[in-house]
Coordinates of C-alpha atoms and ligand atoms in Angstrom, one line a residue:
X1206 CA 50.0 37.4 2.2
X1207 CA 51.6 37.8 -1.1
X1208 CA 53.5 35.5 -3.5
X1209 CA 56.2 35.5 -5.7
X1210 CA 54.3 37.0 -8.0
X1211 CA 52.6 39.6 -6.3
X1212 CA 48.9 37.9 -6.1
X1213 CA 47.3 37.1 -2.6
X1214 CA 46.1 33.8 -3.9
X1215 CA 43.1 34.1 -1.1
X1216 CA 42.0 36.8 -3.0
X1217 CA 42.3 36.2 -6.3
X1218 CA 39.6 33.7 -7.2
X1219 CA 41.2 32.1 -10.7
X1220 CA 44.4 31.2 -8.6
X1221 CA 42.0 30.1 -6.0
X1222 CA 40.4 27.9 -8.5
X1223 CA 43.5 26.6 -9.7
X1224 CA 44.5 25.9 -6.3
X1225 CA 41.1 23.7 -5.7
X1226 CA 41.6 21.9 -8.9
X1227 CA 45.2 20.7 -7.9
X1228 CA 43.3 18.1 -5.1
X1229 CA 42.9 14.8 -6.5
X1230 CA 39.1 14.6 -5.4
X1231 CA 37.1 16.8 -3.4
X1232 CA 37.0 17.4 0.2
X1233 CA 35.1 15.1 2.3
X1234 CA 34.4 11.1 1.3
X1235 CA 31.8 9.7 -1.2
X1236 CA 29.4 7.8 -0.3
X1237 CA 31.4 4.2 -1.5
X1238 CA 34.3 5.4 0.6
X1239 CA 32.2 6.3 4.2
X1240 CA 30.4 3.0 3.3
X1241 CA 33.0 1.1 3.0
X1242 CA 32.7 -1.9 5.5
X1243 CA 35.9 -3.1 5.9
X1244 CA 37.3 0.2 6.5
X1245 CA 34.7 1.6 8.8
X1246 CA 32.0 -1.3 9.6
X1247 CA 28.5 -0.8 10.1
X1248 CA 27.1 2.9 10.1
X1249 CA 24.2 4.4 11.5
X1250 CA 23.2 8.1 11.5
X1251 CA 24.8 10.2 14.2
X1252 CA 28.2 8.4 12.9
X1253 CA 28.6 10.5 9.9
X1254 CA 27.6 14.1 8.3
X1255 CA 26.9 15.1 5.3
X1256 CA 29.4 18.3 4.2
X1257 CA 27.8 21.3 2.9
X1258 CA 27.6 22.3 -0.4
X1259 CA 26.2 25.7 -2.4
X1260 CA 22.9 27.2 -1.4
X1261 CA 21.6 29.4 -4.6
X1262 CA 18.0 29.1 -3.9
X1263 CA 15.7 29.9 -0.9
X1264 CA 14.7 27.2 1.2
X1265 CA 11.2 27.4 0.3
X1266 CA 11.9 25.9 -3.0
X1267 CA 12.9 22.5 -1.8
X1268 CA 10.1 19.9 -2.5
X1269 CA 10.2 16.9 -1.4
X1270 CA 7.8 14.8 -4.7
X1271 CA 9.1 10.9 -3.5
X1272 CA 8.0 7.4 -4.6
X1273 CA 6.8 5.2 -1.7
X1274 CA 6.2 2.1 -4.1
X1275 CA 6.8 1.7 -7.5
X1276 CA 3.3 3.3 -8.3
X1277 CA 2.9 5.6 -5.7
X1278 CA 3.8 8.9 -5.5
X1279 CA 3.7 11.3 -2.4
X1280 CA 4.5 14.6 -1.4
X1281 CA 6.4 14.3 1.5
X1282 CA 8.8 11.2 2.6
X1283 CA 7.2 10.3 5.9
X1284 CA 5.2 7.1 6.9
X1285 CA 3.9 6.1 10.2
X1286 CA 4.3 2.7 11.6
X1287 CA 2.1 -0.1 11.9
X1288 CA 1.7 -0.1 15.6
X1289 CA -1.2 0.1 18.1
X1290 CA 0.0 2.9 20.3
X1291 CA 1.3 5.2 16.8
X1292 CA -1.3 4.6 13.6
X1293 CA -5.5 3.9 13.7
X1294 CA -7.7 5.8 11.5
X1295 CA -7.0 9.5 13.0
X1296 CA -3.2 8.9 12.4
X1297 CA -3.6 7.6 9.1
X1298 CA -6.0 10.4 8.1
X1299 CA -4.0 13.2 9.1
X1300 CA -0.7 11.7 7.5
X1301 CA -2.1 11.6 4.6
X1302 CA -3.7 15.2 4.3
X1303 CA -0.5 16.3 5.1
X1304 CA 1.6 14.3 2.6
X1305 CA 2.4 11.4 3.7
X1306 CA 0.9 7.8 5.0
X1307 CA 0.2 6.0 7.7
X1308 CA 0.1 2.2 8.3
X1309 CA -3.2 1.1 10.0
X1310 CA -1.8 -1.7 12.8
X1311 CA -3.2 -5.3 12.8
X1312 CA -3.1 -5.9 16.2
X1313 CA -7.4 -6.0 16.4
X1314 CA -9.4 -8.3 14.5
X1315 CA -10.0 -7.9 10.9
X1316 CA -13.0 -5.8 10.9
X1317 CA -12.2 -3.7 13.4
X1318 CA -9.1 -2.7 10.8
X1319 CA -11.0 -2.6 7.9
X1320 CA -13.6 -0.4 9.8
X1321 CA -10.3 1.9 10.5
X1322 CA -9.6 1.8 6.3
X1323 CA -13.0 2.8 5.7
X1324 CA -12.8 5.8 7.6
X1325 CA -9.8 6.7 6.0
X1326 CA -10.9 6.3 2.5
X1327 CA -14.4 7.9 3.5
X1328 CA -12.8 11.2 5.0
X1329 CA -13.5 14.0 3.6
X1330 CA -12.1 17.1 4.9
X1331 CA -14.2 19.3 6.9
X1332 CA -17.1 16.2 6.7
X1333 CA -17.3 14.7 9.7
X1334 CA -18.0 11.0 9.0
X1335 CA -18.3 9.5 12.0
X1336 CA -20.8 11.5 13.7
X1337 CA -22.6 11.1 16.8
X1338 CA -25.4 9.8 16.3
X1339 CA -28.9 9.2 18.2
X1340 CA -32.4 7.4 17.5
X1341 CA -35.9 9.2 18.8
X1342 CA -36.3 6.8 21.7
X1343 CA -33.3 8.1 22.8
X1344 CA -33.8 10.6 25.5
X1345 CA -33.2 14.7 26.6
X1346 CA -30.1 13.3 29.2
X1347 CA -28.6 11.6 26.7
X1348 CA -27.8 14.5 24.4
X1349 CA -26.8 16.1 28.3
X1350 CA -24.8 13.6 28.8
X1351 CA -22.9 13.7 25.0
X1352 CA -22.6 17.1 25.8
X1353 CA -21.0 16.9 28.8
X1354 CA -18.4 14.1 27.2
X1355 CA -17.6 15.1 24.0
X1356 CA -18.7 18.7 23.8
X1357 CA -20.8 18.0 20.7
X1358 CA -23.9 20.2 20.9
X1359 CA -25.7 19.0 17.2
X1360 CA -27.3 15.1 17.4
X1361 CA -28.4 13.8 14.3
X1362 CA -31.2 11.4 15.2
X1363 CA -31.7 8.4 12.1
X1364 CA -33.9 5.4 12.5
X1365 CA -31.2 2.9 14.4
X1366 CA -29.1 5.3 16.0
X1367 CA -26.4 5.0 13.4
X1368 CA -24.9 6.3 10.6
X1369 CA -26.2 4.9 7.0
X1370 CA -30.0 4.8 8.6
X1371 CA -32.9 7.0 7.6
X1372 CA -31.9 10.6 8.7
X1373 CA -35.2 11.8 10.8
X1374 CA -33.7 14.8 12.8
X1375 CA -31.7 16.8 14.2
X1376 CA -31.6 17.7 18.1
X1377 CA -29.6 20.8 18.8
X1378 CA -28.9 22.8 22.1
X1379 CA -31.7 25.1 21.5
X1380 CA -34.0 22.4 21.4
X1381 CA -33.4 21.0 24.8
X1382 CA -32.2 24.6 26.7
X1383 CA -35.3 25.1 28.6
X1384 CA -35.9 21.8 28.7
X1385 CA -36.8 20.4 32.4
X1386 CA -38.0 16.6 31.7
X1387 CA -34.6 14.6 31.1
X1388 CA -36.4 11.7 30.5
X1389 CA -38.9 13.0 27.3
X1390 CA -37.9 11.0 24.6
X1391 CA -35.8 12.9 21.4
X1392 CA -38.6 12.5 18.7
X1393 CA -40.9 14.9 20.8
X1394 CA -38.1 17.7 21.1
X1395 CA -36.0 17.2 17.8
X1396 CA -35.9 19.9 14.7
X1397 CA -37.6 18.2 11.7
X1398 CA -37.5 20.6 9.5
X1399 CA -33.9 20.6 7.8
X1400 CA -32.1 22.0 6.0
X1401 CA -29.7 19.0 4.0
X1402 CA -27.3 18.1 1.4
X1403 CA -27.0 15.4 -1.0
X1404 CA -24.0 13.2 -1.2
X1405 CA -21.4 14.5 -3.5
X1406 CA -21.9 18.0 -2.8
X1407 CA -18.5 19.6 -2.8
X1408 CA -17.2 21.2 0.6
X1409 CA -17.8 25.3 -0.7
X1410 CA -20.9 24.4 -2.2
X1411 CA -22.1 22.5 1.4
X1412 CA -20.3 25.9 3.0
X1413 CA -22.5 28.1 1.0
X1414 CA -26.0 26.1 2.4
X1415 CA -24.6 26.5 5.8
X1416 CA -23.8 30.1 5.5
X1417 CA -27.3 30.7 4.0
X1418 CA -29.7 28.5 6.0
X1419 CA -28.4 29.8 9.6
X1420 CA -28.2 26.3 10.7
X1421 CA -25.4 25.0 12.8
X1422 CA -25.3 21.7 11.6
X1423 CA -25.5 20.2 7.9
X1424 CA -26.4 16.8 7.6
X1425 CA -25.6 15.0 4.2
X1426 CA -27.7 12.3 2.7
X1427 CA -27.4 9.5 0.2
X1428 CA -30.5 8.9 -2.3
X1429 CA -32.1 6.6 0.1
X1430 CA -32.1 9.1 2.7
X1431 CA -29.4 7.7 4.8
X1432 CA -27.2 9.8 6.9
X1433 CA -23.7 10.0 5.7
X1434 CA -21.8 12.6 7.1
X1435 CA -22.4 16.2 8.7
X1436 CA -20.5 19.3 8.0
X1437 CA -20.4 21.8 11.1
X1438 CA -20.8 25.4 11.2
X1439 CA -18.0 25.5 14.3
X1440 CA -15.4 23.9 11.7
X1441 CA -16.1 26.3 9.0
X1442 CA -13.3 28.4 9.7
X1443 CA -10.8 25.4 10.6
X1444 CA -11.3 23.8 7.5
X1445 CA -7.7 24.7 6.3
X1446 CA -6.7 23.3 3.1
X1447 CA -4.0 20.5 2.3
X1448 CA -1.8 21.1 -0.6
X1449 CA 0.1 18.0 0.1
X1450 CA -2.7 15.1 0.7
X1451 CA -2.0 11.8 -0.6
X1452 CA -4.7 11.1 -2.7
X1453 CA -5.5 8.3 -5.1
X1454 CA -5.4 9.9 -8.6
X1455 CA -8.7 8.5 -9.7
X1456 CA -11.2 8.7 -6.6
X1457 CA -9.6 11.0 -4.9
X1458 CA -9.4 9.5 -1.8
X1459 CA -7.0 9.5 1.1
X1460 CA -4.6 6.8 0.5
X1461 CA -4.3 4.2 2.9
X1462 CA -1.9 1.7 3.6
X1463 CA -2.3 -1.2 6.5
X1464 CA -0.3 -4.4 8.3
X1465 CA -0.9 -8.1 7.5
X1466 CA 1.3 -11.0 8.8
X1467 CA 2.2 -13.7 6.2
X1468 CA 0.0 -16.3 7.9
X1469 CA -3.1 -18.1 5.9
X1470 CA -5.7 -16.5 7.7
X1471 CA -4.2 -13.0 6.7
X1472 CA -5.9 -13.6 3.5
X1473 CA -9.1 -13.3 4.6
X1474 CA -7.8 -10.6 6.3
X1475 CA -6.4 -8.5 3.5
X1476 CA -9.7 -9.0 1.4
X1477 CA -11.9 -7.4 4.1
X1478 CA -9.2 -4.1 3.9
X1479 CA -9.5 -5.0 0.4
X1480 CA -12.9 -4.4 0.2
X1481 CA -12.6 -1.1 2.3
X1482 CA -10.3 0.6 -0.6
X1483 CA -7.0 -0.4 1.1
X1484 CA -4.4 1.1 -1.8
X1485 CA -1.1 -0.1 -0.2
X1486 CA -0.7 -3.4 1.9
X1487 CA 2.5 -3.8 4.2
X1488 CA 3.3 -7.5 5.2
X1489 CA 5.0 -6.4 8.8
X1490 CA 7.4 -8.9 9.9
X1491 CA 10.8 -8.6 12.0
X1492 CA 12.6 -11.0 9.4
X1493 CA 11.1 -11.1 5.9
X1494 CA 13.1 -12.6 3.8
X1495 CA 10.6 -16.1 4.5
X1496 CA 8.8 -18.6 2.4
X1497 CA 5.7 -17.1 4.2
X1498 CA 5.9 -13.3 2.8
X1499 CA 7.4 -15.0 -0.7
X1500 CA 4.3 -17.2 -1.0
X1501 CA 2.1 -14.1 0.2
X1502 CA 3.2 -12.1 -2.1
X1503 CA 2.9 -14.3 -4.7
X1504 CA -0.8 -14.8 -3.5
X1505 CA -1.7 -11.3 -3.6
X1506 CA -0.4 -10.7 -7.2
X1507 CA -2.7 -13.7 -8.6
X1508 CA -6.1 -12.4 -6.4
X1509 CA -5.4 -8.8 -7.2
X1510 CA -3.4 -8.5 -9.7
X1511 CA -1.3 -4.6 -9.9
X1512 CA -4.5 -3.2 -7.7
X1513 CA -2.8 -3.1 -4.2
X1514 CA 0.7 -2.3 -4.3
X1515 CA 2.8 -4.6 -2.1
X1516 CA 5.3 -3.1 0.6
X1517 CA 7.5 -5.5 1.7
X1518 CA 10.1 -6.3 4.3
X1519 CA 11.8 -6.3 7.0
X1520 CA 15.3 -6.8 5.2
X1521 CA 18.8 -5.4 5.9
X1522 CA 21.3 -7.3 3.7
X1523 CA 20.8 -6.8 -0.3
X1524 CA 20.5 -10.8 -0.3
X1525 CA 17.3 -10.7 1.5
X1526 CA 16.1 -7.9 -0.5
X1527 CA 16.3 -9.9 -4.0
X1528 CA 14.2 -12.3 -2.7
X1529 CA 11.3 -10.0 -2.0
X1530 CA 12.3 -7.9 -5.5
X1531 CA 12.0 -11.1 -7.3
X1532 CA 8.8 -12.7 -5.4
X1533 CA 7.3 -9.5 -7.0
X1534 CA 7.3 -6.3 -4.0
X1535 CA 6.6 -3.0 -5.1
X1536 CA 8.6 -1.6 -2.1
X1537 CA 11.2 -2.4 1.0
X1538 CA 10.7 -1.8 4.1
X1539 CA 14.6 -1.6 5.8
X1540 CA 15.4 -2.1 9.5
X1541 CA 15.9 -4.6 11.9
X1542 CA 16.6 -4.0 15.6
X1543 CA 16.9 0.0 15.1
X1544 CA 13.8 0.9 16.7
X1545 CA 13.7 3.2 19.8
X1546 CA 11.6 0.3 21.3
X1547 CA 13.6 -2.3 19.7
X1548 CA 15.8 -5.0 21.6
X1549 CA 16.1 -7.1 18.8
X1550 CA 19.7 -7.4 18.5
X1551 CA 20.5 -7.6 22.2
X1552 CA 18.5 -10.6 22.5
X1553 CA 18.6 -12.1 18.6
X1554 CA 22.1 -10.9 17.9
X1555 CA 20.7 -10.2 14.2
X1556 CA 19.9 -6.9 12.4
X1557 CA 22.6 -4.1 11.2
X1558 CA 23.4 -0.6 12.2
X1559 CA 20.3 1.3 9.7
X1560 CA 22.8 3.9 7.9
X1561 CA 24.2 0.6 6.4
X1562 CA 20.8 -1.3 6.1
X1563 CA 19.1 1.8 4.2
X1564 CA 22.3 2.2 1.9
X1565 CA 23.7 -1.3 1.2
X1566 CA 19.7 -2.3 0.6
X1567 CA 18.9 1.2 -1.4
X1568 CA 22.1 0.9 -3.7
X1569 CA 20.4 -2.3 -4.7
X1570 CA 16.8 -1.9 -4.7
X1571 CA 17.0 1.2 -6.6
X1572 CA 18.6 -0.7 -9.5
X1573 CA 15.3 -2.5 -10.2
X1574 CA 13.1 1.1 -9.4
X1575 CA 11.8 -0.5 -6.1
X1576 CA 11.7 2.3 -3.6
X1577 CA 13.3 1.5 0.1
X1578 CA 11.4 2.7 3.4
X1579 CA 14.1 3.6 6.3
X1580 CA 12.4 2.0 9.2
X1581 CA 12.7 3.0 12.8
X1582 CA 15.5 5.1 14.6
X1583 CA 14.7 8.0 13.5
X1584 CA 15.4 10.8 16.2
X1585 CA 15.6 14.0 14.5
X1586 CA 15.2 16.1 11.0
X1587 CA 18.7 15.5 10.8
X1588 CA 18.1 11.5 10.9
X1589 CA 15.8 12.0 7.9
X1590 CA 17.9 13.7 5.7
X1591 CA 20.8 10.8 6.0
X1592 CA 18.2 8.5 5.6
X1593 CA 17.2 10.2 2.0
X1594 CA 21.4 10.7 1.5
X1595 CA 21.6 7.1 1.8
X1596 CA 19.0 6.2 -0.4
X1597 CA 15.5 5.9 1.2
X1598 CA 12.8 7.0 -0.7
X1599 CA 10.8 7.5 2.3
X1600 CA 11.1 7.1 6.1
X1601 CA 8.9 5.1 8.9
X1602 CA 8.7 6.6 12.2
X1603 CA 7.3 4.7 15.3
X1604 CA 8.7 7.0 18.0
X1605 CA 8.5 10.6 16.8
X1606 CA 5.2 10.4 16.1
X1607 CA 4.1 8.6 19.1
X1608 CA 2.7 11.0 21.9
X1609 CA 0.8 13.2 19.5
X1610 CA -2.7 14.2 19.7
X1611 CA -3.2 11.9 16.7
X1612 CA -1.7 8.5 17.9
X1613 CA -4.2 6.1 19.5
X1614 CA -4.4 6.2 23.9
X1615 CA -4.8 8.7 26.3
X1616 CA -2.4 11.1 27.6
X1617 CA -1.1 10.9 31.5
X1618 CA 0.6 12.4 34.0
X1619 CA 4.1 11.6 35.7
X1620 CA 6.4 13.5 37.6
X1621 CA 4.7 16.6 35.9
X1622 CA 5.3 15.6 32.3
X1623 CA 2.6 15.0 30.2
X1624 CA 2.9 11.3 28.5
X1625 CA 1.2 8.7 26.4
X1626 CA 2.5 4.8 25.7
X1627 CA 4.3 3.8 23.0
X1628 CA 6.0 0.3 23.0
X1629 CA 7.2 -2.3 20.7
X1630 CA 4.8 -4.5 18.6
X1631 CA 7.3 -7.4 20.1
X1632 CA 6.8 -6.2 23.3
X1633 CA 5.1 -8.7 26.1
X1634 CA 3.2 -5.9 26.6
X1635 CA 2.0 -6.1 23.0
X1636 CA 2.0 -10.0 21.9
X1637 CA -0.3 -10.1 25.3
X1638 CA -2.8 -6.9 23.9
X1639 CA -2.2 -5.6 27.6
X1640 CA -5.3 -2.9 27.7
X1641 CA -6.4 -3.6 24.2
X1642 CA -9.5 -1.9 23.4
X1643 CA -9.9 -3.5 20.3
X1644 CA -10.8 -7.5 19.6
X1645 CA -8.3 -10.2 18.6
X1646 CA -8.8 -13.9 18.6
X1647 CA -5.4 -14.5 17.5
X1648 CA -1.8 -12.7 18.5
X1649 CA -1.0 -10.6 15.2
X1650 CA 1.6 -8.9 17.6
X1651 CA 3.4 -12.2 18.3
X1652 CA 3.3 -13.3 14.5
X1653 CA 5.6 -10.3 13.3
X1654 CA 8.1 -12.2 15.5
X1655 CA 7.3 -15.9 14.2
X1656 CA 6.8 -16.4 18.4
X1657 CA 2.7 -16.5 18.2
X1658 CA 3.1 -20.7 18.9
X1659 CA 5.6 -20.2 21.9
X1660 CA 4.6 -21.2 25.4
X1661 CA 7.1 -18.7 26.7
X1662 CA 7.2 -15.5 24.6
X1663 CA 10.9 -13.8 24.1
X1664 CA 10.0 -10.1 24.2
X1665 CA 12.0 -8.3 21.1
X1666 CA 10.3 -4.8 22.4
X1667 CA 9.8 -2.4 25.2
X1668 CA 6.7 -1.1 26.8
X1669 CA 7.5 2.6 27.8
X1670 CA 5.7 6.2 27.6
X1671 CA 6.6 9.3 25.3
X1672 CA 6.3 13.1 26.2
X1673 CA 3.2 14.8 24.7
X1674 CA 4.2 16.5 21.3
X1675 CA 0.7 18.1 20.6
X1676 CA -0.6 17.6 17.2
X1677 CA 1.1 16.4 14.0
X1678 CA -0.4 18.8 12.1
X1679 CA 2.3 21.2 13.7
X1680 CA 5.0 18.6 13.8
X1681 CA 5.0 17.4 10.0
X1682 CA 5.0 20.5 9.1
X1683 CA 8.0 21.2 11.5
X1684 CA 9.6 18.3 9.7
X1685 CA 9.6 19.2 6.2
X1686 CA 10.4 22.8 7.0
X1687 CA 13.8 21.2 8.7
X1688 CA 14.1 19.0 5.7
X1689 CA 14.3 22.1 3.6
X1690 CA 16.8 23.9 4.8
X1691 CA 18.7 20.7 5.3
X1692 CA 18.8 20.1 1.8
X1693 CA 19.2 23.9 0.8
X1694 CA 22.1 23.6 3.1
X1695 CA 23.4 20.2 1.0
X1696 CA 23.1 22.4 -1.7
X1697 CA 19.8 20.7 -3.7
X1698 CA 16.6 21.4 -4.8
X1699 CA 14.8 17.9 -4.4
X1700 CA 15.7 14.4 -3.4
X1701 CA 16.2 13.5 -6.8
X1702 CA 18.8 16.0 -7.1
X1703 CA 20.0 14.6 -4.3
X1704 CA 20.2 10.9 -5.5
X1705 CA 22.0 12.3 -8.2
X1706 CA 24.8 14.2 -6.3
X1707 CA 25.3 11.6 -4.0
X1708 CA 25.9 8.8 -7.0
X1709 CA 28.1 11.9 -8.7
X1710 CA 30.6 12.1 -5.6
X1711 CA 29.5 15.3 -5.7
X1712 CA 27.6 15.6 -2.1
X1713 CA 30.7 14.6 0.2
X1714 CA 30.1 12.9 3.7
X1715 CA 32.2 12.6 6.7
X1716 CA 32.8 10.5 9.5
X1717 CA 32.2 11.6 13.0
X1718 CA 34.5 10.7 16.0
X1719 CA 33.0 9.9 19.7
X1720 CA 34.1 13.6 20.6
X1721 CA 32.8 15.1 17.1
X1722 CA 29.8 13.6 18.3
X1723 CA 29.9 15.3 21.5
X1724 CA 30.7 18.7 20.1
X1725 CA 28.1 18.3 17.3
X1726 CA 24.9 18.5 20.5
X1727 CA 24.6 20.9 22.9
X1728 CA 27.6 20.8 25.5
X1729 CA 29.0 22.8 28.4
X1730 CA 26.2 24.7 29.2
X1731 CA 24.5 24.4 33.3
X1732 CA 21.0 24.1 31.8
X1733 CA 18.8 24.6 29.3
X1734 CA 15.5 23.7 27.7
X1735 CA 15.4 22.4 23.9
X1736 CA 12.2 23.6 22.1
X1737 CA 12.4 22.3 19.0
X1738 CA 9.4 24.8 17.7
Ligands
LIG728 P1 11.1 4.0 16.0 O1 10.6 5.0 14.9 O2 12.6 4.1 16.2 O3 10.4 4.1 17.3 O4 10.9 2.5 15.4 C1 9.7 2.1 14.9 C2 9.9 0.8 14.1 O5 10.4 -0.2 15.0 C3 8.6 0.2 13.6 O6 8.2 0.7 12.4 C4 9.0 -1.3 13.4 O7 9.7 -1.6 12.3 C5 10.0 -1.5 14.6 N1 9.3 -2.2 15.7 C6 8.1 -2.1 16.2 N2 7.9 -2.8 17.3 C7 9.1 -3.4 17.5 C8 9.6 -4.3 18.6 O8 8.9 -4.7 19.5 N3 10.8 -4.8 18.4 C9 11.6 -4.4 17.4 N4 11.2 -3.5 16.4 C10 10.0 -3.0 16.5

């Protein structure tokens, strides 16, 4: 196609230029327009897309550096949430070596959380430091009988069976191979000669006494003596390194973040976790914009000053988010009644689609430097990236990470699927601690609902099961490698670049019809099985 003056303008790029700059704006909507509640009403993610951009750079270049509170800064934008079937101690460990954090649940009585803390700040990867442990009156079929549980072949044996008591030996399977009499007693067959380390030894230099002594097992030792971790031979090689971890700047330690409630008795609560190195506190409620979490937070700036950074929340309107800003909160934590477990606003009629929770909230919170948390309803990678388009800082997932190796329960079987429980922390399932492991003389569950005084309890969550998804040190990674081509597609580097481009105008979004929605997922084919990786 030519025109009058000879010139394809397809192919000529300075017409085509001139052509682009005639449009008023750019194709697409900003984000003011698509957010615009009178026009469109309350969003959430699979109603809109983001347009793509310019990709100049390879995908690996995206990073993903975010704040999580004002004072803490992570390498990935992922959080896990404060519930008894998603985040204890292995959760919260394993989030945070691979960039992110998880939020140690309160539904278990205080020590039993700060216990979970401890182990958190104490990891050390490749140490294992909570080892099984043994004392010399202990006999022959007990090691048998560890063995035959848990596999583990190398029994430290310390004065009371525990760890932090006098390290006197070591059983391993050699010791006890040819060994008839099940019931000789372990200080007649155990190896006392050892080989140790001393606390503080770094993980090559403990590698390198390994290597050299032979041994299968090193056990590390304080200055009294007293057994504090043990570093493996087997788990030389699988001691992988973690570019990402979250650690505190000065100690070096995992950081951890746990649940309260806003009740009095939380405070003795939160100084036990406290005490235990907790760096980020969540107060965990359904609604909380409330006198309770405004006087708690208040509380928890006098006793500790800037120490323990304060997350906030749950808020949806910007209202309920100046509260919290002003009572002093280092963080928002955005959702209500967009869980996958949620029925919140079936049975409350309150909450708000999350797109326009985690932007109308964001747009204001980010004013003041107070980073937002996108809480719950997260499906997909795709869901994550909106999330950050809209403003989030960071994202909480319940759901997605349910089912993995790492969250607390066992798997089991149904119609051939391989499955483990997840459910609502306002489930009836959950306010009753239904197969609770863990101690609780009060209803933590029920208090994140304001319901732990009720006769009759009004359920705000399901009980329900999740398909296996194996470990999450394959799925996070799986995430943030669909984040980065996400954003390469959007056409940025980081998500402060893409803060930036949304304020600009310059990332353009677009709404999606039913039947765009339809068309966007898989459609009109007979069958056909979705592996994700
Ligand atoms: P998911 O990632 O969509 O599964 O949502 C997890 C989020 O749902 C959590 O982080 C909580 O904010 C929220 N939540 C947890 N339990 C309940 C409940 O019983 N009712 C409503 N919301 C819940």
């Amino acid at each position: 196609m030519v025109n009058e003056n000879g010139i394809n303008p397809f192919l000529d790029p300075e017409t085509a230029k001139t052509h682009l700059e005639s449009y008023k704006s750019p194709d697409g909507l900003s984000i003011e327009d698509i957010m615009d509640l009178r026009s469109n009403g309350g969003l959430t993610y699979n109603d809109f897309l983001i347009l793509p951009g310019y990709v100049g750079f390879p995908s690996s270049e995206v990073t993903f550096e975010t704040k999580v509170t004002k004072n803490i800064t992570l390498k990935t934008p992922f959080m896990s949430s404060p519930m008894d079937t998603v985040t204890e101690a292995e959760m919260a460990i394993n989030m945070a070596l691979l960039g992110g954090v998880g939020v140690i649940h309160n539904n278990c009585s205080p020590d039993e959380q700060a216990e979970m803390v401890l182990k958190v700040k104490r990891f050390e990867n490749g140490f294992i430091t909570d080892p099984v442990c043994l004392t010399p009156n202990h006999t022959v079929a007990d090691v048998n009988r560890i063995k035959a549980q848990s596999g583990y072949s190398g029994i430290p044996i310390t004065a009371n069976g525990k760890l932090y008591s006098i390290l006197l030996g070591i059983v391993t399977a050699r010791d006890i191979q040819f060994h008839e009499d099940h019931t000789t007693p372990l200080k007649d067959v155990m190896t006392t000669d050892l080989v140790i380390a001393h606390e503080g030894v770094t993980l090559e230099e403990a590698n390198q006494i390994l290597r050299s002594s032979k041994r299968g097992k090193l056990p590390i030792v304080n200055a009294r003596g007293e057994l504090v971790s043990l570093l493996s031979r087997s788990d030389l090689l699988k001691n992988l390194n973690f570019p990402l971890a979250s650690k505190s700047p000065h100690s070096k330690q995992l950081i951890c973040a746990a649940a309260i409630g806003s009740r009095p008795d939380d405070k003795a609560r939160l100084r036990k976790l406290v005490e235990a190195g907790l760096d980020i506190v969540v107060l965990d409620s359904s609604q909380g914009n409330s006198i309770f979490q405004i006087e708690m937070i208040n509380y928890i700036r006098k006793t500790y000053g800037t120490s323990l950074d304060i997350i906030a929340g749950n808020v949806v309107t910007r209202e309920q988010a100046a509260s919290l800003i002003e009572a002093g909160a280092d963080a928002l934590r955005v959702g209500m009644g967009s869980g996958s477990i949620c029925i919140t606003q079936e049975i409350m009629a309150v909450g708000r689609p999350q797109g326009t929770a985690v932007y109308k909230v964001s747009q204001f919170a980010n004013k003041f430097g107070i980073p937002v948390i996108a809480d719950g309803g997260i499906q997909n990678i795709g869901h994550i990236i909106k999330a950050l388009a809209l403003g989030a800082s960071a994202v909480m997932m319940g759901g997605l990470f349910a089912g993995t190796t790492e969250s607390p329960g066992e798997y089991f079987y149904r119609e051939g699927q391989r499955l483990k429980k997840y459910r609502g922390m306002g489930s009836i399932d959950a306010m009753e601690r239904v197969g609770c492991k863990r101690t609780q003389p009060d209803n933590n569950a029920a208090a994140r609902y304001f319901s732990e005084r009720d006769v009759v309890k009004v359920a705000q969550g399901v009980a329900g099961a999740v398909v296996d998804k194996g470990s999450i040190r394959k799925f996070v990674p799986y995430l943030l490698t669909g984040l980065q081509h996400g954003l390469q597609d959007i056409g940025v580097k980081n998500l402060d670049q893409l803060r930036e481009e949304v304020d600009s105008g310059k990332v353009r979004f677009e709404l999606r019809t039913a039947a765009a929605q339809i068309e966007g997922n898989v459609h009109g084919l007979y069958s056909y099985e979705k592996r994700l990786f």
